[in-house]
PDB file of C-alpha atoms in Angstrom:
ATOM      1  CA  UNK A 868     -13.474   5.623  14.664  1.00 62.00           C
ATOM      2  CA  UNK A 869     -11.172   2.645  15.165  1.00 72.00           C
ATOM      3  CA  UNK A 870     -10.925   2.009  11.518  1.00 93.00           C
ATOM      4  CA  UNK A 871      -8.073  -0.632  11.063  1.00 96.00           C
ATOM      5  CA  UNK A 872      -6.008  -1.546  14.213  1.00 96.00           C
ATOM      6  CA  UNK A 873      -2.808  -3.649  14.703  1.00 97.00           C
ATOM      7  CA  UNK A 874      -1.081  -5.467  17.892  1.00 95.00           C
ATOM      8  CA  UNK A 875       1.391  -5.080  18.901  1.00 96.00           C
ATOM      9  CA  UNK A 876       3.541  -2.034  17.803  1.00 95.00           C
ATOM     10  CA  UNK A 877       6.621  -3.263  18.382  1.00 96.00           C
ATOM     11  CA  UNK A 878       7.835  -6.892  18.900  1.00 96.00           C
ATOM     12  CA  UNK A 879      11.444  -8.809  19.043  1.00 97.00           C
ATOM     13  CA  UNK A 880      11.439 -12.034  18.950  1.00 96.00           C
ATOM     14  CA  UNK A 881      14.558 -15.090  19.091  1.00 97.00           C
ATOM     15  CA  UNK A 882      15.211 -17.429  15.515  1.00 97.00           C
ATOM     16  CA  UNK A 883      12.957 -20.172  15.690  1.00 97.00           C
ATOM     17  CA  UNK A 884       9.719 -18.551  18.006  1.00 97.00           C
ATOM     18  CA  UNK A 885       6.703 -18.333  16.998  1.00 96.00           C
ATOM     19  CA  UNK A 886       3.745 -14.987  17.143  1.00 96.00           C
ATOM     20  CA  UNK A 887       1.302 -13.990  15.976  1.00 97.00           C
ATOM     21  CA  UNK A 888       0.314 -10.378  14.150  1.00 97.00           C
ATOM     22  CA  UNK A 889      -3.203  -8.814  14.927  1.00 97.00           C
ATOM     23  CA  UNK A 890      -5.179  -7.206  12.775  1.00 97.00           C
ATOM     24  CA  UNK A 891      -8.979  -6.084  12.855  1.00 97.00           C
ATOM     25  CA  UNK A 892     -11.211  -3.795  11.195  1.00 96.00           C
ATOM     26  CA  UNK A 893     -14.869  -1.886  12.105  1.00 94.00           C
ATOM     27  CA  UNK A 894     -15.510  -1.188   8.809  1.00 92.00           C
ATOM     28  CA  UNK A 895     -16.876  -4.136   7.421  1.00 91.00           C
ATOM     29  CA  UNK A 896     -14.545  -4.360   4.786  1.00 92.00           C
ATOM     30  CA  UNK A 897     -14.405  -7.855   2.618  1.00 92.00           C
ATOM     31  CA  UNK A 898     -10.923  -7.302   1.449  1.00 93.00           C
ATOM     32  CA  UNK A 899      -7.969  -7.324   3.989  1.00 95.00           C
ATOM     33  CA  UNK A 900      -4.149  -7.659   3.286  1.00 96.00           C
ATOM     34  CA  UNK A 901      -0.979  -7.960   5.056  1.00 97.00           C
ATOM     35  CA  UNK A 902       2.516  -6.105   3.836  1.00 97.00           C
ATOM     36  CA  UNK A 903       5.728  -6.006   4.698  1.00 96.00           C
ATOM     37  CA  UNK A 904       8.031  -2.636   4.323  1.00 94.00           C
ATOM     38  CA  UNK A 905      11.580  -3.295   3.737  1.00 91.00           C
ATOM     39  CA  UNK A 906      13.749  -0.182   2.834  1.00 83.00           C
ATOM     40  CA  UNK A 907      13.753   0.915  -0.900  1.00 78.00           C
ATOM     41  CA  UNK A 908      11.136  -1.872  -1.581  1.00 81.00           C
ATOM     42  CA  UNK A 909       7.877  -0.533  -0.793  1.00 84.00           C
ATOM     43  CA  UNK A 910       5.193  -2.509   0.607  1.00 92.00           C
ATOM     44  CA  UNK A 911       5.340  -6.269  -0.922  1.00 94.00           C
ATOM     45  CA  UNK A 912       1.926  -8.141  -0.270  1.00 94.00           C
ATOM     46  CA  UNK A 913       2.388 -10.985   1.761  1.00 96.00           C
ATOM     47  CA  UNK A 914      -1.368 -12.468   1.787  1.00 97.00           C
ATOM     48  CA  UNK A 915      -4.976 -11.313   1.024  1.00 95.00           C
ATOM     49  CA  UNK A 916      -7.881 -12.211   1.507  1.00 95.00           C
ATOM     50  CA  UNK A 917     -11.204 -11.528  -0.494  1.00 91.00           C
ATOM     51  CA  UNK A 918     -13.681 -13.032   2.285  1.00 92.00           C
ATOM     52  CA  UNK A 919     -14.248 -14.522   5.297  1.00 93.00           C
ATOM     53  CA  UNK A 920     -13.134 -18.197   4.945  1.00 94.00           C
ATOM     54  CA  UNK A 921     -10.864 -16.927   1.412  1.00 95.00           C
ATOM     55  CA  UNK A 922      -7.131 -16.577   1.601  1.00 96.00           C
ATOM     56  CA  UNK A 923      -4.461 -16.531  -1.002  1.00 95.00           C
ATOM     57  CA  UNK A 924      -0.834 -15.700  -1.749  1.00 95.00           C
ATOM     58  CA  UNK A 925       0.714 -12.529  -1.736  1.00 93.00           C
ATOM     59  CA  UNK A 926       4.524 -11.805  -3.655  1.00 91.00           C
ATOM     60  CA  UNK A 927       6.501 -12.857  -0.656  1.00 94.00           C
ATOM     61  CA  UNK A 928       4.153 -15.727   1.410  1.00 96.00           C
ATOM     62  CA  UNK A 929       7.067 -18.191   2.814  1.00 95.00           C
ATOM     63  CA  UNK A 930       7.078 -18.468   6.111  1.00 95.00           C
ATOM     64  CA  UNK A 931       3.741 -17.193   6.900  1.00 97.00           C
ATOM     65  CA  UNK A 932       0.038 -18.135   7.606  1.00 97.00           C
ATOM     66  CA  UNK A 933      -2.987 -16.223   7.351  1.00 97.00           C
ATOM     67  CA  UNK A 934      -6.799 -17.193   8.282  1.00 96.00           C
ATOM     68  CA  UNK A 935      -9.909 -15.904   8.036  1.00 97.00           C
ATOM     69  CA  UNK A 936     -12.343 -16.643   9.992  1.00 96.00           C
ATOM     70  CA  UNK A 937     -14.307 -13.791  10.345  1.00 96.00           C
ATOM     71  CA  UNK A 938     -14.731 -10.512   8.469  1.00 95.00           C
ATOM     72  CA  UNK A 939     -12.886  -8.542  11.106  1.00 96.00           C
ATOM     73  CA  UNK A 940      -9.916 -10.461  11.501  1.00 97.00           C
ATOM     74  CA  UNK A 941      -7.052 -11.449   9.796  1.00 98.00           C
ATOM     75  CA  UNK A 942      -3.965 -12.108  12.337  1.00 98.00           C
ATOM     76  CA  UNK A 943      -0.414 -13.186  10.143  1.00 98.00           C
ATOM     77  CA  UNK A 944       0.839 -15.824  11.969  1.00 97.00           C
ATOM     78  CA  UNK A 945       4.884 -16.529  11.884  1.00 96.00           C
ATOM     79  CA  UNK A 946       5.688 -20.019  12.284  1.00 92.00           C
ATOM     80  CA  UNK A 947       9.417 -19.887  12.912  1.00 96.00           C
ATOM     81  CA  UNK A 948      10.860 -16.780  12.601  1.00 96.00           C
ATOM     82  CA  UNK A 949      13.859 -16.074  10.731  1.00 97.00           C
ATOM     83  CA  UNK A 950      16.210 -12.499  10.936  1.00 96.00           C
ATOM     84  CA  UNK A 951      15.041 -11.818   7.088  1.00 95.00           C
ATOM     85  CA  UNK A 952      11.364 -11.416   8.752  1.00 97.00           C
ATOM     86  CA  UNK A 953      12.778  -8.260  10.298  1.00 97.00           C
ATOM     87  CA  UNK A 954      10.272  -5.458   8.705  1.00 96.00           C
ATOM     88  CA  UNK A 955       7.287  -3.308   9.706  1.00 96.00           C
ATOM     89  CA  UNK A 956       4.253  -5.307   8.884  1.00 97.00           C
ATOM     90  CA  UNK A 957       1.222  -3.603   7.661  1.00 97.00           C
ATOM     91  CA  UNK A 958      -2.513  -4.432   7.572  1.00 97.00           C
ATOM     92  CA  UNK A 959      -5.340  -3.174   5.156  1.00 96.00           C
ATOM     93  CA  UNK A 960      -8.487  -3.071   4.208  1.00 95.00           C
ATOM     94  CA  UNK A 961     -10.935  -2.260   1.641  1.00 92.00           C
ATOM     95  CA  UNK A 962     -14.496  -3.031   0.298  1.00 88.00           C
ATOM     96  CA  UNK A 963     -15.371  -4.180  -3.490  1.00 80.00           C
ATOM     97  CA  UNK A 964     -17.462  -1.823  -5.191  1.00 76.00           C
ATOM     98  CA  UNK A 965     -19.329  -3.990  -7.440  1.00 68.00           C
ATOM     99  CA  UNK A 966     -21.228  -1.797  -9.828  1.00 67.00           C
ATOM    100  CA  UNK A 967     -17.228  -0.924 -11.164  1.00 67.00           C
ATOM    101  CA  UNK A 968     -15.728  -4.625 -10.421  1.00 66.00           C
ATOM    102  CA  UNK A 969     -13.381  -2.561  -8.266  1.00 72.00           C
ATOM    103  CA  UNK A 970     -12.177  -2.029  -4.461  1.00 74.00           C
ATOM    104  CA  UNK A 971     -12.580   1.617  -2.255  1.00 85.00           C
ATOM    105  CA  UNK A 972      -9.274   2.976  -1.220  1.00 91.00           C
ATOM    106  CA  UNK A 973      -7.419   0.962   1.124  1.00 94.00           C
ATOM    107  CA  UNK A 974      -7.224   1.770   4.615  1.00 95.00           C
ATOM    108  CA  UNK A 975      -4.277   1.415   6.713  1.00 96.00           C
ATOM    109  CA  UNK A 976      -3.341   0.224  10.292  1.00 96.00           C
ATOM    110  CA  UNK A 977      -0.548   1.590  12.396  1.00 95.00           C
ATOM    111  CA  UNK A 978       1.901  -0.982  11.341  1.00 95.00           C
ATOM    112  CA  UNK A 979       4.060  -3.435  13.389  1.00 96.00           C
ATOM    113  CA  UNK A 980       7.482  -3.230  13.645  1.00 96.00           C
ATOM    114  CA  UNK A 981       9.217  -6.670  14.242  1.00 97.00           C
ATOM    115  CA  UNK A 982      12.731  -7.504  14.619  1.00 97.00           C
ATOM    116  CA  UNK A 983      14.043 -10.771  14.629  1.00 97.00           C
ATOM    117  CA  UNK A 984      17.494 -11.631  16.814  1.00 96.00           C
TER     118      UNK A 984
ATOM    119  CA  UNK B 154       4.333 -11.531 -10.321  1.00 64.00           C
ATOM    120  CA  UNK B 155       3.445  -8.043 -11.773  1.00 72.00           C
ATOM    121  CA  UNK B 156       5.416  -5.766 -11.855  1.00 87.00           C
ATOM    122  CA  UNK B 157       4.922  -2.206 -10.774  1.00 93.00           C
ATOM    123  CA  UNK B 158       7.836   0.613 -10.889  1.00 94.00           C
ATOM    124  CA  UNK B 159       7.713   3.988 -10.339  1.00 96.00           C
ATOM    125  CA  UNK B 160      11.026   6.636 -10.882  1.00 95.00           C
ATOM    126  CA  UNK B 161      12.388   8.790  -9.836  1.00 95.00           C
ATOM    127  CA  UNK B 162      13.003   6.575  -6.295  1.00 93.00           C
ATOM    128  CA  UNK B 163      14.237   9.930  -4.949  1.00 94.00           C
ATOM    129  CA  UNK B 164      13.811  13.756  -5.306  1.00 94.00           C
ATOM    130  CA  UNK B 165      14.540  16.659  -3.891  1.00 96.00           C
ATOM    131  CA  UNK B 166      12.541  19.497  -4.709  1.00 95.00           C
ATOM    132  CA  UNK B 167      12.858  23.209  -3.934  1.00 96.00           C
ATOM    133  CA  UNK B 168       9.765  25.083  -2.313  1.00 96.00           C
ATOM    134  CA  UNK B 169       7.571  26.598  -4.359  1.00 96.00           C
ATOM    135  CA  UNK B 170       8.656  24.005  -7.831  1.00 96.00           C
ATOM    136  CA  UNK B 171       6.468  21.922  -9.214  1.00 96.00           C
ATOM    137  CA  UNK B 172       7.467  18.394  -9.753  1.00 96.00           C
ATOM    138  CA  UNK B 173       6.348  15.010 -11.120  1.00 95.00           C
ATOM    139  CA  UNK B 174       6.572  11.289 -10.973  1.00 94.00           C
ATOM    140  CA  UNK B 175       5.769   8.180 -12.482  1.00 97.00           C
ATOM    141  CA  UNK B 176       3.861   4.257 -12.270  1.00 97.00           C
ATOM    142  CA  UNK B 177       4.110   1.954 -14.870  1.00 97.00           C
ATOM    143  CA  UNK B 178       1.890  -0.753 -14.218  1.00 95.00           C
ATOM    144  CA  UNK B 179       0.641  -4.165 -16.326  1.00 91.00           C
ATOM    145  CA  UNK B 180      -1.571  -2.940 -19.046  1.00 84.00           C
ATOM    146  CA  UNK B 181      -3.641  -6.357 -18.592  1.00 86.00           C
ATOM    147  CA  UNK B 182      -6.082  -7.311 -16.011  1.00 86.00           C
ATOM    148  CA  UNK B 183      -6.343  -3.437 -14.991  1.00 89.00           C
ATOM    149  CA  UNK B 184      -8.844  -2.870 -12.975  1.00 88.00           C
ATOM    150  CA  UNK B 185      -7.498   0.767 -10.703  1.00 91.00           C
ATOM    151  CA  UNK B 186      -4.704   2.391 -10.030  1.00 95.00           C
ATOM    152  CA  UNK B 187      -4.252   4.003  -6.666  1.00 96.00           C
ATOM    153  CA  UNK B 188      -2.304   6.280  -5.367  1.00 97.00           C
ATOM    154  CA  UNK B 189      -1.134   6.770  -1.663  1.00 97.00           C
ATOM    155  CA  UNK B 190       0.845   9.654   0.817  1.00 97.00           C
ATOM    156  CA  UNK B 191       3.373   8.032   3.455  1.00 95.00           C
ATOM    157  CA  UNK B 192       4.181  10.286   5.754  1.00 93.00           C
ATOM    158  CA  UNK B 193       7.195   9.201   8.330  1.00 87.00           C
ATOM    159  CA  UNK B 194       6.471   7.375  11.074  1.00 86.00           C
ATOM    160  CA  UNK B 195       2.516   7.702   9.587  1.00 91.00           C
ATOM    161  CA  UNK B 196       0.479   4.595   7.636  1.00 92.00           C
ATOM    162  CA  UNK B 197      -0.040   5.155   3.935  1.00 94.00           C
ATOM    163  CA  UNK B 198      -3.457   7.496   2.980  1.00 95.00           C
ATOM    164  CA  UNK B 199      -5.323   7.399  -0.314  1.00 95.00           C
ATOM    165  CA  UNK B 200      -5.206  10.061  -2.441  1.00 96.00           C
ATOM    166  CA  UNK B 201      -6.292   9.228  -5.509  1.00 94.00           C
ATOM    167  CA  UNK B 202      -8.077   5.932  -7.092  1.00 93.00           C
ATOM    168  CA  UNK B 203      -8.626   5.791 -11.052  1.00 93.00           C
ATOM    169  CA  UNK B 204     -10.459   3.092 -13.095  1.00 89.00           C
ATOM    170  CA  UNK B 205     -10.639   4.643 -16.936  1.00 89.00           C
ATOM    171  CA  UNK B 206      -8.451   5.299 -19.302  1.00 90.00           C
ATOM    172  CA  UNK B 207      -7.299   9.038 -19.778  1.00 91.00           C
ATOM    173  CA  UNK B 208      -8.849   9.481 -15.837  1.00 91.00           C
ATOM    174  CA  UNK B 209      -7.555  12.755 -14.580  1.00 95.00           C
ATOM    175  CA  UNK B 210      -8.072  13.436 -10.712  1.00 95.00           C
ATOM    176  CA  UNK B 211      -7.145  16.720  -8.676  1.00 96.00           C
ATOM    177  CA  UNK B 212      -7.105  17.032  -4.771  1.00 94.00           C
ATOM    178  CA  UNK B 213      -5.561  20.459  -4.263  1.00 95.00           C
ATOM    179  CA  UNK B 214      -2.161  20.881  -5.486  1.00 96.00           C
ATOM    180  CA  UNK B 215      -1.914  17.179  -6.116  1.00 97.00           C
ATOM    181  CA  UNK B 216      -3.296  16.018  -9.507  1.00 97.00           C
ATOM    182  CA  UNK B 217      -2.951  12.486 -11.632  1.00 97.00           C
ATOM    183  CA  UNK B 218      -3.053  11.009 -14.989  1.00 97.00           C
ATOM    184  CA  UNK B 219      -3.601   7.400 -16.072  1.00 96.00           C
ATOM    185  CA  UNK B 220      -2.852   5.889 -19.298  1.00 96.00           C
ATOM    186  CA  UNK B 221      -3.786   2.093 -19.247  1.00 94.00           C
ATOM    187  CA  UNK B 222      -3.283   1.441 -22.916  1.00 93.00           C
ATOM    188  CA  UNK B 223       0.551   2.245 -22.335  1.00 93.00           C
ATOM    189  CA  UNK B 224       0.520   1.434 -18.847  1.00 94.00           C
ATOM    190  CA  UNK B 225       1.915   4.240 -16.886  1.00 95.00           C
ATOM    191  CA  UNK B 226       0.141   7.238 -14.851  1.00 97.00           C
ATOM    192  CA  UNK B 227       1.559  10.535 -13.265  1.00 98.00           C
ATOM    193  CA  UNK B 228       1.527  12.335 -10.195  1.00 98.00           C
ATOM    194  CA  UNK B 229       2.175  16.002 -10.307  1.00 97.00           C
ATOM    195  CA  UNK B 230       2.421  18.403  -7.232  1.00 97.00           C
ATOM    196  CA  UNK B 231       2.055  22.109  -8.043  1.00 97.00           C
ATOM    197  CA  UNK B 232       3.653  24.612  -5.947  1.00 96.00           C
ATOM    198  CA  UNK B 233       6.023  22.050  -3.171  1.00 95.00           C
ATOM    199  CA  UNK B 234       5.733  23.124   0.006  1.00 95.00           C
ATOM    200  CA  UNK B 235       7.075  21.294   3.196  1.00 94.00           C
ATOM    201  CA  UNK B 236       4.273  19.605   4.122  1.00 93.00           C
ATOM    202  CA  UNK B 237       4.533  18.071   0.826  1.00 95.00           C
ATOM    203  CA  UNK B 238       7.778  15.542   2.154  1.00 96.00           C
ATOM    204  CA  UNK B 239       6.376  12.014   1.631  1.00 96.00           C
ATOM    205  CA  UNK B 240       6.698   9.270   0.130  1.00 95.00           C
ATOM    206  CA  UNK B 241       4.296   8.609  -2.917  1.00 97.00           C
ATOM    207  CA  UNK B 242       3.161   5.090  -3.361  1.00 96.00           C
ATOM    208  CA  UNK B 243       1.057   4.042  -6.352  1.00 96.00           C
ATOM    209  CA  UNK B 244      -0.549   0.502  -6.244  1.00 95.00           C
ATOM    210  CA  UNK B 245      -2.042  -1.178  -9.365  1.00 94.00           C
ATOM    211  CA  UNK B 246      -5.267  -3.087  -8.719  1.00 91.00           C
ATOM    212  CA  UNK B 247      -5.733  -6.151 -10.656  1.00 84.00           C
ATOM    213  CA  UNK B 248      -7.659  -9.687 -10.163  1.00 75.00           C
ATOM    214  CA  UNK B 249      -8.258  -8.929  -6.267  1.00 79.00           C
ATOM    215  CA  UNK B 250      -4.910  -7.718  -5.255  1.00 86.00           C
ATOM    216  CA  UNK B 251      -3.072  -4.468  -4.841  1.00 90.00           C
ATOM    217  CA  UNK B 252       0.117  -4.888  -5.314  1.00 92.00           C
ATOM    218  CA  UNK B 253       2.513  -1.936  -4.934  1.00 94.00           C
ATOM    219  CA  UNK B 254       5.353   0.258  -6.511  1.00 94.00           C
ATOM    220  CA  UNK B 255       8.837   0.873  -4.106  1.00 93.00           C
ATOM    221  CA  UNK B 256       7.670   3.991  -4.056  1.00 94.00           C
ATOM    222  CA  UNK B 257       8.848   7.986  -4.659  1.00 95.00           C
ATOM    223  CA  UNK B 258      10.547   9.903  -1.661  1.00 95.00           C
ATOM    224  CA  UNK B 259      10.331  13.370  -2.018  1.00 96.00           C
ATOM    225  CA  UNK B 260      11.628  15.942  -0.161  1.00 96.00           C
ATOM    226  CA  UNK B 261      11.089  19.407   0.072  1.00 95.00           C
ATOM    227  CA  UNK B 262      13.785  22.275   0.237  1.00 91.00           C
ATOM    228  CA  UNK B 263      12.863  25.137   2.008  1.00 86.00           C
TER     229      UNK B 263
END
């Protein structure tokens, strides 16, 4: 059971380069997210997305993208990054549960933990 | 952006007490609130998700309340013991998104 896996584990980058962040799911979930946790501030959503082809803002989007292409995927891309994107990212999942207009539990991956120098 | 606390940030508890902590939440737009274990060095796990007003849920020692007329609900751990150390996210679930509380560490005295 795979469930909800993230590349890499660990990554430093330099100010100004550019990555990627991995996620997938086997689950078949509709509903994926990215977070970031930063100490004493929990996990702050960064973007969701409801669908394949369906993205939207999270409470802290600047400075990165998010796609959806399929219903697997949903890689974070950072554009440029900066040494306030230092964090441990986190991907999730979930299904809707329409009969109650509500998602399952969310389901974690292992988390990333990024540095930026 | 909503706006989801929960308090005490921090406890320390003493084995064998039984403690208790709180969300507040948005009482509009409610659709769940969930709760979630954090383990060090672990990803968050679900422990409890609640829809209805006055929803009481129980997973061992672990038990919850939700009030979503006042917005708030409460976690309550009978009995610490160690393996109880976590942090205790709750998440309020509303138009799509989850959007998470900073969270309650507690620790467990032996």
């Amino acid at each position: 059971n795979a469930g909800v896996t993230q590349t890499p584990k660990f990554q430093v980058l330099k100010t100004g380069q550019s990555m990627t962040l991995q996620c997938a799911q086997d689950m078949n979930h509709e509903y994926m997210s990215w977070y970031r946790q930063d100490p004493g501030m929990g996990l702050r959503l960064i973007h969701y997305s409801v669908g394949a082809g369906i993205t939207d803002q999270g409470e802290v989007p600047n400075g990165y993208n998010v796609s959806r292409s399929t219903t697997e995927d949903f890689p974070l891309r950072l554009l440029s990054a900066a040494p306030s994107q230092t964090s441990v990212y986190f991907c999730a999942s979930s299904s809707p549960e329409p009969r109650q207009g509500r998602r399952t539990e969310a389901f974690f991956g292992q988390g990333t933990r990024l540095t930026v120098v | 952006i909503l706006n989801v606390e929960q308090s005490p940030q921090s406890l320390h508890v003493q084995e064998g007490d039984s403690t208790n902590f709180t969300c507040s939440f948005p009482s509009s737009n409610f659709y769940a609130l969930h709760w979630y274990r954090w383990e060090t060095a672990k990803s968050p796990e679900a422990l409890f998700v609640m829809t209805l007003n006055g929803d009481e849920k129980k997973k061992g020692r672990i038990s919850a309340t939700l009030n979503t007329k006042e917005g708030y609900s409460y976690l309550y751990i009978k009995g610490s013991q160690p393996e109880d150390s976590a942090t205790y996210l709750c998440a309020f679930e509303g138009a799509q998104k989850l959007v998470f509380g900073q969270g309650t560490r507690l620790t467990i005295n032996p």
